[in-house]
Amino acid sequence: MRNQIIRPLFLLILPLLMLSGCVTTWTRVEQGQNQQLDTNRSFSVVIPTQWVRLTNTMNNISVTRDGTMLQWIEVKRRNKEKPFASLDKALPSQPLVTELAEYYLADTKKQAANIHIEQLDLQPVSIAEQTGFRMTLKLVNSRGLEVHMITYGVWVEGWFYQLSYQAPKLYYFERDLPAFEQIVGTFTLRP
Amino acid sequence: MRIKALLLILLSQLLLACESTQFRSFQQDQAVEPTSEGEQRLWLASEKFETALRRGEMIYTDPELDRYLQGILDRLFPEFKGVMRVHVHRAPVLNAFALANGSIYVNLGLIGTLENEAQLATVLAHEGIHFLQKHSAKQRAHVYNSNTLAIAVGMLGIPLAGNIIAANAISGYSQEHELEADTLGYQRLIRAGYARSESTRAFEALAREAKANEIKHPFFFASHPKLQTRIQNYQQLNAAHNAQSNGTVGPERYQQNIEPVREEVLQGKLQLGQYSAVIVNLEQDNAARLYPVYGGYYLGKALSLRNGPDDQARAITHLKATLKAFPNYSMPHRALGLIYLKQNNLVLAKSHLSQYLNRSPQADDRAFIELYLQQIEQQIEQQIEQRQPKE
């Protein structure tokens, strides 16, 4: 009798629990709340008012203005042990910034194996008083949509920090690029 | 209830037998077109798949290379000239696949790894047989009739044809179909006058890379166990036929047509983190012929990026040897400079990075190298200051 009640109840609750993990929570950034921290409180950035932040993500700040398909900015600190998980290799303790860029590109390409990815530009930059890289990539999906992506990457005390922006080349990329560069300018590592 | 289920299974097995036998292979005197509704769907799905590849810029366009590859395919299947078309898939991983509509795709990575024309002909003959024998249609019928999957797929409304193209054409067919492709493909090699002894070497070359690769791919020609099976099959075929008989090997012609692609393939593999795959290819005996001038540089770079035990020392050895052979080649200076910089050997790092910029003043990464040189200068000055006695 007890089983007859518990089993259907369990079967009802289980899919709901599973689905709850898939639900994304978006919060609009209001005036005065522009400075945003990641869940580990390891870094902060200033997000423009009225942009929307995805709030149930770990160790990263993910924001958009009109939807992630139109523009998507992600600032994150990667896993310390395996920052480039798909490469399955140990990194040097202090990789050169050019090497760091090569590992990042390899990891990105490996994760999107069926998409054509082309490196358009790579330049050294200073982020949070450290030397990092700024890489521009072109991605083309199977429908022919060209998406451009800019990533700032920097290695600080064994952690890889990444600030990425991607948007369709048509209209959105150029339009929201200044907002991204502004966010990059506010990137601050916290003690 | 159980009887009904048994009857259902029995019926599905009977249907399987019916469907599998209805696919007759394409013959010389027949029109090459789909002969059933199922085949028609596969052709349409293949065309959609090709459109997606084209839109996604996944097709490598080089008219000269296309002409050369098409020539090999036409030599293997002269009666299907104009029906079977070969394209280059812009992917550095090892693979080739045939679609139901007669298009054969060879990955750039596979072309860049093989050593001669006879080896590529082996792969094209194998893939051509998959098309002529309608293996994708047969496999599709088999999957449709394997009860549970068909029900699940039907309920979810997943387009099965697309799945079959992705799953079988790219990852491989059943053992029976693969064996048939080996056997009939081998006959095509003989008829076209290619050296059949190269057939096993083709798969050995691919297996060597597949085994070394850090990243395991699901693709048929990147799967080490599947390649081992190919090697065994072709060894048996060679034993049954006179494998020592003469035939076209075509190393020079292949190298002449492929050489512009080889460096691009090495770059592509490094950009995908396939360091060991690059190393194993560049450490083989004939590497100097296949990868002239730049081979030693890419070997050094791959070793340096892999960063395993002794890799940096081995990289230095190869890079120095390349510089000795080709003193005006700038890239080894870059690679050596970066290794010495990591090792904090500032004097040698400065020397090599400066020589790199002198030889390649327009280098894309000039800004990075200038930054490194500035940092080196600062560190050297600091070291000098520390050594000076304090007053």
Coordinates of C-alpha atoms in Angstrom, one line a residue:
Chain A
M1 CA 0.0 0.0 0.0
R2 CA 2.8 2.3 1.0
N3 CA 4.7 1.5 -2.2
Q4 CA 1.6 2.2 -4.2
I5 CA 1.6 5.8 -3.0
I6 CA 5.3 6.5 -2.9
R7 CA 6.1 5.1 -6.3
P8 CA 3.8 7.3 -8.4
L9 CA 4.7 10.3 -6.2
F10 CA 8.4 9.6 -6.8
L11 CA 7.8 9.3 -10.6
L12 CA 6.0 12.6 -10.5
I13 CA 8.5 14.5 -8.5
L14 CA 11.6 13.1 -10.3
P15 CA 11.0 14.7 -13.7
L16 CA 10.1 18.0 -11.9
L17 CA 13.4 17.9 -10.1
M18 CA 15.2 17.1 -13.3
L19 CA 13.5 19.9 -15.1
S20 CA 14.2 22.4 -12.4
G21 CA 17.9 22.0 -13.1
C22 CA 17.2 23.1 -16.7
V23 CA 15.3 26.3 -15.8
T24 CA 17.4 29.4 -16.4
T25 CA 16.9 32.4 -14.2
W26 CA 17.4 35.8 -15.7
T27 CA 17.6 39.0 -13.7
R28 CA 17.6 42.5 -15.1
V29 CA 20.5 44.7 -14.0
E30 CA 18.9 47.7 -12.3
Q31 CA 20.5 51.2 -11.8
G32 CA 22.8 51.1 -8.8
Q33 CA 23.4 47.3 -9.1
N34 CA 25.7 47.4 -12.0
Q35 CA 28.7 46.0 -10.3
Q36 CA 28.3 42.2 -10.5
L37 CA 30.4 39.5 -8.8
D38 CA 30.8 35.8 -9.7
T39 CA 29.6 33.2 -7.3
N40 CA 33.1 32.7 -5.9
R41 CA 33.5 36.5 -5.4
S42 CA 36.8 36.2 -7.2
F43 CA 36.2 39.0 -9.8
S44 CA 33.7 41.7 -10.6
V45 CA 32.6 43.6 -13.7
V46 CA 30.2 46.5 -14.2
I47 CA 27.2 45.6 -16.4
P48 CA 25.2 48.3 -18.2
T49 CA 21.7 49.0 -16.8
Q50 CA 18.9 47.0 -18.3
W51 CA 21.1 44.2 -19.5
V52 CA 20.0 40.8 -18.2
R53 CA 22.1 38.4 -16.2
L54 CA 21.8 34.6 -16.1
T55 CA 21.9 34.0 -12.4
N56 CA 22.1 30.2 -11.9
T57 CA 25.6 29.8 -13.3
M58 CA 28.7 29.0 -11.3
N59 CA 31.9 31.0 -11.4
N60 CA 30.8 33.1 -14.2
I61 CA 28.8 36.2 -15.2
S62 CA 26.7 35.7 -18.3
V63 CA 24.8 38.7 -19.7
T64 CA 22.8 39.7 -22.7
R65 CA 20.7 42.6 -23.8
D66 CA 18.3 41.1 -26.3
G67 CA 18.8 37.4 -25.9
T68 CA 21.8 35.1 -26.1
M69 CA 21.4 34.4 -29.8
L70 CA 21.8 38.1 -30.5
Q71 CA 24.6 39.0 -28.2
W72 CA 26.2 37.1 -25.3
I73 CA 28.9 38.2 -22.9
E74 CA 30.5 35.7 -20.6
V75 CA 33.1 36.5 -18.0
K76 CA 34.4 33.5 -16.1
R77 CA 37.2 31.9 -14.2
R78 CA 37.9 28.4 -15.4
N79 CA 38.6 25.3 -13.4
K80 CA 42.1 25.5 -11.9
E81 CA 43.2 21.9 -12.5
K82 CA 41.9 21.6 -16.0
P83 CA 41.2 25.0 -17.5
F84 CA 41.1 23.5 -21.0
A85 CA 39.2 20.3 -20.3
S86 CA 39.0 18.9 -23.8
L87 CA 42.8 19.0 -24.3
D88 CA 43.4 16.4 -21.6
K89 CA 46.9 17.7 -20.9
A90 CA 48.8 19.3 -18.0
L91 CA 49.6 23.0 -18.6
P92 CA 52.9 24.6 -17.7
S93 CA 52.7 26.3 -14.3
Q94 CA 53.3 29.7 -16.0
P95 CA 52.4 29.4 -19.7
L96 CA 53.5 32.2 -22.1
V97 CA 50.6 34.3 -23.3
T98 CA 51.0 33.1 -26.9
E99 CA 50.8 29.5 -25.7
L100 CA 47.8 30.3 -23.6
A101 CA 46.1 31.7 -26.7
E102 CA 46.9 28.5 -28.6
Y103 CA 45.5 26.2 -25.8
Y104 CA 42.4 28.4 -25.7
L105 CA 41.9 28.1 -29.4
A106 CA 42.5 24.3 -29.4
D107 CA 39.9 23.9 -26.6
T108 CA 37.4 26.1 -28.4
K109 CA 37.8 24.3 -31.7
K110 CA 37.6 20.9 -30.0
Q111 CA 34.4 21.8 -28.2
A112 CA 32.7 23.0 -31.5
A113 CA 34.2 20.3 -33.8
N114 CA 31.4 20.6 -36.4
I115 CA 31.6 24.4 -36.7
H116 CA 34.0 26.2 -38.9
I117 CA 36.1 28.4 -36.7
E118 CA 38.7 30.8 -38.0
Q119 CA 41.1 33.0 -36.1
L120 CA 40.9 36.5 -37.5
D121 CA 43.1 38.4 -35.1
L122 CA 45.3 37.9 -32.0
Q123 CA 46.8 40.8 -30.1
P124 CA 48.5 41.2 -26.7
V125 CA 46.5 43.3 -24.1
S126 CA 46.7 44.3 -20.5
I127 CA 43.9 43.0 -18.3
A128 CA 43.8 43.6 -14.6
E129 CA 47.4 44.7 -14.8
Q130 CA 48.5 41.4 -16.4
T131 CA 49.5 40.6 -19.9
G132 CA 46.8 38.7 -21.7
F133 CA 45.5 38.2 -25.2
R134 CA 42.6 39.4 -27.3
M135 CA 41.5 36.9 -29.9
T136 CA 38.9 37.5 -32.6
L137 CA 37.2 34.4 -34.0
K138 CA 34.8 33.9 -36.9
L139 CA 32.3 31.0 -36.5
V140 CA 29.9 29.9 -39.2
N141 CA 27.1 27.6 -38.4
S142 CA 25.4 25.0 -40.7
R143 CA 22.8 27.6 -41.8
G144 CA 25.6 30.0 -42.9
L145 CA 25.1 32.4 -40.0
E146 CA 28.4 34.2 -39.3
V147 CA 29.1 34.9 -35.7
H148 CA 32.1 36.8 -34.4
M149 CA 33.6 36.2 -31.1
I150 CA 36.1 38.2 -29.1
T151 CA 37.9 36.7 -26.1
Y152 CA 40.2 38.3 -23.7
G153 CA 42.2 35.7 -21.8
V154 CA 44.6 36.1 -18.9
W155 CA 46.5 33.8 -16.6
V156 CA 46.7 34.9 -13.0
E157 CA 48.2 32.8 -10.2
G158 CA 47.3 29.5 -11.9
W159 CA 43.8 30.6 -12.9
F160 CA 42.6 31.3 -16.4
Y161 CA 40.2 34.2 -16.6
Q162 CA 38.2 34.7 -19.8
L163 CA 36.0 37.5 -21.0
S164 CA 34.1 36.6 -24.2
Y165 CA 31.6 38.4 -26.4
Q166 CA 29.8 36.8 -29.3
A167 CA 27.2 38.1 -31.7
P168 CA 26.0 37.7 -35.3
K169 CA 28.3 39.7 -37.6
L170 CA 25.3 41.2 -39.2
Y171 CA 24.2 44.3 -37.3
Y172 CA 24.6 43.1 -33.7
F173 CA 28.4 42.5 -33.4
E174 CA 29.5 46.0 -34.1
R175 CA 26.5 47.5 -32.3
D176 CA 27.2 45.9 -28.9
L177 CA 31.0 45.7 -29.2
P178 CA 31.5 49.1 -27.3
A179 CA 29.4 47.7 -24.4
F180 CA 31.6 44.7 -24.2
E181 CA 34.8 46.7 -24.3
Q182 CA 33.4 48.9 -21.5
I183 CA 32.7 45.7 -19.4
V184 CA 36.3 44.5 -20.1
G185 CA 37.6 47.9 -18.8
T186 CA 35.8 47.3 -15.5
F187 CA 37.1 43.8 -14.9
T188 CA 38.7 43.6 -11.5
L189 CA 40.2 40.7 -9.6
R190 CA 39.3 40.6 -6.0
P191 CA 41.7 39.7 -3.2
Chain B
M1 CA 0.3 -10.0 -24.3
R2 CA 3.6 -12.0 -24.6
I3 CA 2.3 -13.7 -27.7
K4 CA 1.4 -10.3 -29.3
A5 CA 4.9 -9.1 -28.5
L6 CA 6.5 -12.2 -30.0
L7 CA 4.4 -11.8 -33.1
L8 CA 5.4 -8.2 -33.4
I9 CA 9.1 -9.1 -33.2
L10 CA 8.7 -11.9 -35.7
L11 CA 6.9 -9.6 -38.1
S12 CA 9.7 -7.0 -37.8
Q13 CA 12.3 -9.6 -38.5
L14 CA 10.4 -10.7 -41.6
L15 CA 10.2 -7.1 -42.8
L16 CA 13.9 -6.7 -42.1
A17 CA 14.6 -9.6 -44.5
C18 CA 12.3 -8.1 -47.1
E19 CA 13.7 -4.6 -46.9
S20 CA 17.4 -5.6 -46.9
T21 CA 17.1 -7.7 -50.1
Q22 CA 15.2 -5.0 -52.1
F23 CA 18.3 -2.8 -52.4
R24 CA 20.2 -3.8 -55.4
S25 CA 23.6 -2.2 -56.0
F26 CA 24.0 0.4 -58.7
Q27 CA 25.1 -1.2 -62.0
Q28 CA 26.9 0.2 -65.0
D29 CA 24.0 0.1 -67.4
Q30 CA 21.4 1.4 -64.9
A31 CA 20.4 5.0 -64.2
V32 CA 21.9 6.1 -60.9
E33 CA 18.9 7.3 -59.0
P34 CA 16.9 6.3 -56.0
T35 CA 14.6 3.4 -56.6
S36 CA 12.4 3.5 -53.5
E37 CA 10.8 6.1 -51.3
G38 CA 13.2 5.3 -48.5
E39 CA 16.2 5.8 -50.8
Q40 CA 14.7 9.0 -52.1
R41 CA 14.5 10.3 -48.6
L42 CA 18.1 9.5 -48.1
W43 CA 19.1 11.3 -51.2
L44 CA 17.2 14.4 -50.1
A45 CA 18.8 14.2 -46.6
S46 CA 22.2 13.8 -48.2
E47 CA 21.6 17.0 -50.3
K48 CA 20.4 18.8 -47.2
F49 CA 23.5 17.6 -45.4
E50 CA 25.7 18.9 -48.2
T51 CA 24.0 22.3 -48.2
A52 CA 24.7 22.5 -44.5
L53 CA 28.4 21.7 -45.1
R54 CA 28.6 24.3 -47.8
R55 CA 26.8 27.0 -45.8
G56 CA 28.9 26.3 -42.8
E57 CA 32.1 26.8 -44.9
M58 CA 33.1 23.2 -44.2
I59 CA 34.0 22.4 -47.8
Y60 CA 37.6 23.2 -48.8
T61 CA 37.7 24.8 -52.2
D62 CA 40.8 24.3 -54.3
P63 CA 39.8 23.6 -57.9
E64 CA 43.2 22.0 -58.7
L65 CA 43.1 19.7 -55.7
D66 CA 39.4 18.8 -56.6
R67 CA 40.4 18.0 -60.1
Y68 CA 43.2 15.7 -59.0
L69 CA 41.0 13.8 -56.5
Q70 CA 38.2 13.5 -59.0
G71 CA 40.7 12.0 -61.5
I72 CA 41.6 9.3 -59.0
L73 CA 37.9 8.5 -58.3
D74 CA 37.1 8.4 -62.0
R75 CA 40.0 6.0 -62.6
L76 CA 38.6 3.7 -59.9
F77 CA 35.0 3.9 -61.1
P78 CA 35.2 4.9 -64.8
E79 CA 31.6 3.7 -65.5
F80 CA 30.3 6.1 -62.9
K81 CA 32.2 9.2 -64.1
G82 CA 30.0 12.2 -63.5
V83 CA 27.9 10.5 -61.0
M84 CA 30.3 10.1 -58.1
R85 CA 31.8 13.3 -57.0
V86 CA 34.6 13.9 -54.5
H87 CA 34.9 16.9 -52.2
V88 CA 37.4 17.9 -49.5
H89 CA 35.9 18.3 -46.1
R90 CA 37.7 21.1 -44.2
A91 CA 38.5 19.2 -41.1
P92 CA 42.0 18.2 -39.8
V93 CA 40.8 14.9 -38.2
L94 CA 41.1 11.6 -40.1
N95 CA 38.0 10.7 -42.0
A96 CA 36.3 10.1 -45.3
F97 CA 32.6 9.3 -45.9
A98 CA 30.2 8.6 -48.8
L99 CA 26.7 10.0 -48.9
A100 CA 23.7 8.2 -50.5
N101 CA 23.6 10.6 -53.4
G102 CA 27.1 9.7 -54.6
S103 CA 29.1 12.5 -53.0
I104 CA 32.3 11.3 -51.3
Y105 CA 34.0 13.6 -48.8
V106 CA 37.6 13.2 -47.8
N107 CA 38.8 15.2 -44.8
L108 CA 41.8 17.5 -45.3
G109 CA 43.4 15.7 -42.3
L110 CA 43.3 12.4 -44.1
I111 CA 44.7 13.7 -47.3
G112 CA 47.5 15.4 -45.5
T113 CA 48.4 12.2 -43.6
L114 CA 48.6 9.7 -46.5
E115 CA 51.8 9.2 -48.4
N116 CA 50.9 8.5 -52.0
E117 CA 48.2 8.2 -54.6
A118 CA 47.7 4.5 -54.2
Q119 CA 46.9 5.0 -50.5
L120 CA 44.3 7.6 -51.2
A121 CA 42.9 5.4 -53.9
T122 CA 42.4 2.7 -51.3
V123 CA 40.3 5.0 -49.2
L124 CA 38.3 6.3 -52.2
A125 CA 37.6 2.8 -53.5
H126 CA 36.4 1.7 -50.1
E127 CA 34.0 4.7 -49.8
G128 CA 32.9 4.4 -53.4
I129 CA 31.7 0.9 -52.7
H130 CA 29.6 2.1 -49.8
F131 CA 27.8 4.3 -52.3
L132 CA 27.4 1.7 -55.1
Q133 CA 26.3 -1.0 -52.7
K134 CA 23.8 1.4 -51.1
H135 CA 25.1 0.7 -47.6
S136 CA 23.4 3.7 -46.1
A137 CA 20.0 2.6 -47.4
K138 CA 20.6 -1.0 -46.2
Q139 CA 21.7 0.3 -42.8
R140 CA 18.7 2.6 -42.7
A141 CA 16.3 -0.3 -43.3
H142 CA 18.1 -2.3 -40.6
V143 CA 17.8 0.5 -38.1
Y144 CA 14.1 1.1 -39.0
N145 CA 13.4 -2.6 -38.3
S146 CA 15.3 -2.9 -35.1
N147 CA 12.1 -2.5 -33.1
T148 CA 12.8 -0.4 -30.0
L149 CA 14.9 2.3 -31.8
A150 CA 12.3 2.7 -34.5
I151 CA 9.5 3.1 -32.0
A152 CA 11.5 5.6 -29.9
V153 CA 12.6 7.5 -33.0
G154 CA 9.1 7.6 -34.4
M155 CA 7.6 8.9 -31.2
L156 CA 10.1 11.6 -30.8
G157 CA 9.8 12.6 -34.4
I158 CA 13.6 12.6 -34.9
P159 CA 14.5 12.7 -38.6
L160 CA 16.1 9.3 -38.9
A161 CA 17.7 9.9 -42.2
G162 CA 19.8 12.7 -40.8
N163 CA 20.9 10.4 -37.9
I164 CA 21.9 7.7 -40.3
I165 CA 24.0 10.0 -42.4
A166 CA 25.7 11.3 -39.3
A167 CA 26.0 8.0 -37.5
N168 CA 26.9 5.5 -40.2
A169 CA 28.4 7.4 -43.1
I170 CA 30.8 9.2 -40.7
S171 CA 31.3 6.7 -38.0
G172 CA 31.2 3.5 -40.1
Y173 CA 28.7 0.8 -41.2
S174 CA 28.2 -2.7 -40.0
Q175 CA 31.1 -5.1 -40.1
E176 CA 29.5 -6.9 -43.0
H177 CA 29.2 -3.7 -45.0
E178 CA 32.7 -2.6 -44.2
L179 CA 34.1 -6.0 -45.2
E180 CA 32.2 -5.7 -48.5
A181 CA 33.7 -2.3 -49.0
D182 CA 37.2 -3.6 -48.4
T183 CA 36.8 -6.6 -50.7
L184 CA 35.1 -4.8 -53.6
G185 CA 37.2 -1.7 -53.2
Y186 CA 40.3 -3.9 -53.4
Q187 CA 39.1 -5.3 -56.8
R188 CA 38.6 -1.7 -58.0
L189 CA 42.2 -0.9 -57.0
I190 CA 43.5 -3.9 -59.1
R191 CA 41.4 -2.9 -62.1
A192 CA 42.6 0.7 -61.9
G193 CA 46.2 -0.5 -61.8
Y194 CA 47.1 0.8 -58.4
A195 CA 49.8 -0.9 -56.3
R196 CA 47.6 -3.0 -53.9
S197 CA 50.5 -3.4 -51.4
E198 CA 49.9 0.2 -50.5
S199 CA 46.4 -0.6 -49.3
T200 CA 47.6 -1.9 -46.0
R201 CA 50.2 0.9 -45.7
A202 CA 47.3 3.5 -46.1
F203 CA 45.6 2.1 -43.0
E204 CA 48.8 1.6 -41.1
A205 CA 49.6 5.3 -41.6
L206 CA 46.2 6.3 -40.3
A207 CA 46.3 3.8 -37.5
R208 CA 49.7 5.2 -36.4
E209 CA 48.1 8.7 -36.0
A210 CA 44.9 7.4 -34.5
K211 CA 46.8 5.5 -31.8
A212 CA 49.0 8.5 -30.9
N213 CA 46.1 11.0 -30.8
E214 CA 45.3 12.4 -27.3
I215 CA 41.8 13.1 -28.5
K216 CA 39.7 10.1 -29.5
H217 CA 37.3 10.8 -32.3
P218 CA 34.3 8.7 -33.2
F219 CA 35.0 8.8 -36.9
F220 CA 35.6 5.6 -38.8
F221 CA 39.1 6.4 -40.1
A222 CA 40.2 7.8 -36.7
S223 CA 39.2 4.7 -34.8
H224 CA 42.3 2.6 -34.1
P225 CA 40.4 -0.8 -33.6
K226 CA 38.5 -0.3 -36.9
L227 CA 41.7 0.6 -38.7
Q228 CA 43.3 -2.6 -37.3
T229 CA 40.4 -4.6 -38.8
R230 CA 41.0 -2.9 -42.1
I231 CA 44.7 -3.8 -42.0
Q232 CA 43.9 -7.4 -41.3
N233 CA 41.3 -7.5 -44.1
Y234 CA 43.7 -6.0 -46.7
Q235 CA 46.6 -8.3 -45.5
Q236 CA 44.3 -11.2 -46.3
L237 CA 43.4 -9.8 -49.6
N238 CA 47.0 -9.2 -50.5
A239 CA 47.9 -12.7 -49.5
A240 CA 45.1 -14.1 -51.8
H241 CA 46.1 -11.9 -54.7
N242 CA 49.6 -11.3 -55.9
A243 CA 50.3 -8.2 -53.8
Q244 CA 53.9 -7.8 -55.2
S245 CA 52.6 -7.2 -58.7
N246 CA 53.5 -3.8 -60.1
G247 CA 51.1 -0.9 -60.1
T248 CA 50.9 2.8 -59.6
V249 CA 52.1 4.1 -56.3
G250 CA 52.3 7.8 -57.3
P251 CA 54.3 9.3 -54.5
E252 CA 55.7 12.2 -56.6
R253 CA 52.4 13.1 -58.2
Y254 CA 50.6 12.9 -54.9
Q255 CA 53.2 15.1 -53.2
Q256 CA 53.0 17.6 -56.0
N257 CA 49.3 18.0 -55.6
I258 CA 49.0 17.6 -51.9
E259 CA 52.1 19.6 -50.7
P260 CA 50.3 22.9 -50.4
V261 CA 47.8 21.3 -48.1
R262 CA 50.2 19.4 -45.9
E263 CA 51.4 22.5 -43.9
E264 CA 47.8 23.7 -43.5
V265 CA 46.9 20.2 -42.1
L266 CA 49.7 20.4 -39.5
Q267 CA 48.5 23.9 -38.5
G268 CA 45.0 22.6 -38.3
K269 CA 46.0 19.7 -36.1
L270 CA 48.0 21.9 -33.8
Q271 CA 45.0 24.3 -33.6
L272 CA 42.9 21.3 -32.5
G273 CA 45.4 20.3 -29.8
Q274 CA 46.5 17.1 -31.6
Y275 CA 50.1 17.5 -30.6
S276 CA 51.0 13.7 -30.5
A277 CA 49.4 13.2 -33.9
V278 CA 51.6 15.8 -35.4
I279 CA 54.7 14.4 -33.6
V280 CA 54.1 10.8 -34.8
N281 CA 53.7 11.9 -38.4
L282 CA 56.8 14.1 -38.3
E283 CA 59.0 11.5 -36.6
Q284 CA 58.5 8.8 -39.3
D285 CA 61.3 7.9 -41.6
N286 CA 60.0 9.6 -44.7
A287 CA 58.9 12.8 -43.0
A288 CA 61.7 14.9 -44.6
R289 CA 60.2 14.0 -48.1
L290 CA 56.6 14.5 -47.1
Y291 CA 57.1 17.7 -45.0
P292 CA 60.1 19.5 -46.5
V293 CA 61.6 22.6 -44.8
Y294 CA 58.8 23.2 -42.3
G295 CA 58.5 19.7 -40.9
G296 CA 61.2 20.2 -38.2
Y297 CA 59.6 23.5 -37.1
Y298 CA 56.2 21.9 -36.6
L299 CA 57.7 18.9 -34.8
G300 CA 59.5 21.3 -32.4
K301 CA 56.4 23.4 -31.9
A302 CA 54.2 20.3 -31.2
L303 CA 56.7 18.9 -28.7
S304 CA 56.9 22.3 -27.0
L305 CA 53.1 22.6 -26.7
R306 CA 52.6 19.0 -25.6
N307 CA 55.1 19.7 -22.8
G308 CA 55.7 16.1 -21.7
P309 CA 58.8 14.8 -20.1
D310 CA 61.9 15.6 -22.3
D311 CA 59.6 17.3 -24.9
Q312 CA 61.3 20.7 -24.5
A313 CA 64.8 19.2 -24.9
R314 CA 63.7 17.2 -28.0
A315 CA 62.0 20.3 -29.4
I316 CA 65.3 22.2 -29.1
T317 CA 67.2 19.4 -30.9
H318 CA 64.8 19.3 -33.8
L319 CA 64.5 23.1 -34.1
K320 CA 68.3 23.5 -34.1
A321 CA 68.6 20.8 -36.8
T322 CA 66.0 22.6 -38.9
L323 CA 67.9 25.9 -38.6
K324 CA 71.2 24.2 -39.6
A325 CA 69.5 22.8 -42.7
F326 CA 67.5 26.0 -43.6
P327 CA 69.3 29.0 -42.0
N328 CA 67.0 31.5 -43.6
Y329 CA 63.8 29.9 -42.2
S330 CA 62.5 32.2 -39.5
M331 CA 59.9 30.1 -37.7
P332 CA 62.4 27.8 -35.8
H333 CA 63.9 31.0 -34.3
R334 CA 60.5 31.9 -32.9
A335 CA 59.9 28.5 -31.4
L336 CA 63.4 28.3 -29.9
G337 CA 63.1 31.9 -28.5
L338 CA 59.8 30.9 -26.8
I339 CA 61.3 27.7 -25.3
Y340 CA 64.3 29.6 -24.0
L341 CA 62.0 32.2 -22.5
K342 CA 60.1 29.6 -20.6
Q343 CA 63.4 28.2 -19.4
N344 CA 64.4 31.7 -18.3
N345 CA 67.4 31.6 -20.6
L346 CA 67.0 35.3 -21.4
V347 CA 70.1 35.7 -23.6
L348 CA 69.3 32.9 -26.0
A349 CA 65.6 33.9 -25.9
K350 CA 66.4 37.4 -26.9
S351 CA 68.8 36.3 -29.6
H352 CA 66.3 33.9 -31.3
L353 CA 63.3 36.2 -31.0
S354 CA 65.3 39.1 -32.5
Q355 CA 66.4 36.9 -35.4
Y356 CA 62.8 35.9 -35.9
L357 CA 61.7 39.5 -36.3
N358 CA 64.6 40.4 -38.5
R359 CA 63.7 37.6 -40.9
S360 CA 60.0 38.1 -40.7
P361 CA 59.4 41.9 -40.1
Q362 CA 55.8 41.6 -41.1
A363 CA 55.0 38.7 -38.8
D364 CA 51.4 38.5 -37.5
D365 CA 52.5 38.1 -34.0
R366 CA 55.1 40.9 -34.0
A367 CA 53.3 42.7 -31.2
F368 CA 53.7 39.7 -28.9
I369 CA 57.3 39.1 -29.8
E370 CA 58.1 42.8 -29.2
L371 CA 56.4 42.6 -25.8
Y372 CA 58.5 39.5 -24.9
L373 CA 61.7 41.3 -26.0
Q374 CA 60.8 44.3 -23.8
Q375 CA 60.1 42.0 -20.8
I376 CA 63.4 40.2 -21.5
E377 CA 65.3 43.6 -21.5
Q378 CA 63.7 44.6 -18.2
Q379 CA 64.6 41.3 -16.6
I380 CA 68.2 41.5 -17.9
E381 CA 68.5 45.0 -16.5
Q382 CA 67.2 43.9 -13.1
Q383 CA 69.6 41.0 -13.0
I384 CA 72.5 43.4 -13.8
E385 CA 71.4 45.8 -11.1
Q386 CA 71.2 43.0 -8.6
R387 CA 74.7 41.9 -9.4
Q388 CA 76.2 45.3 -8.9
P389 CA 77.6 45.9 -5.4
K390 CA 75.5 48.3 -3.4
E391 CA 77.3 51.4 -2.2

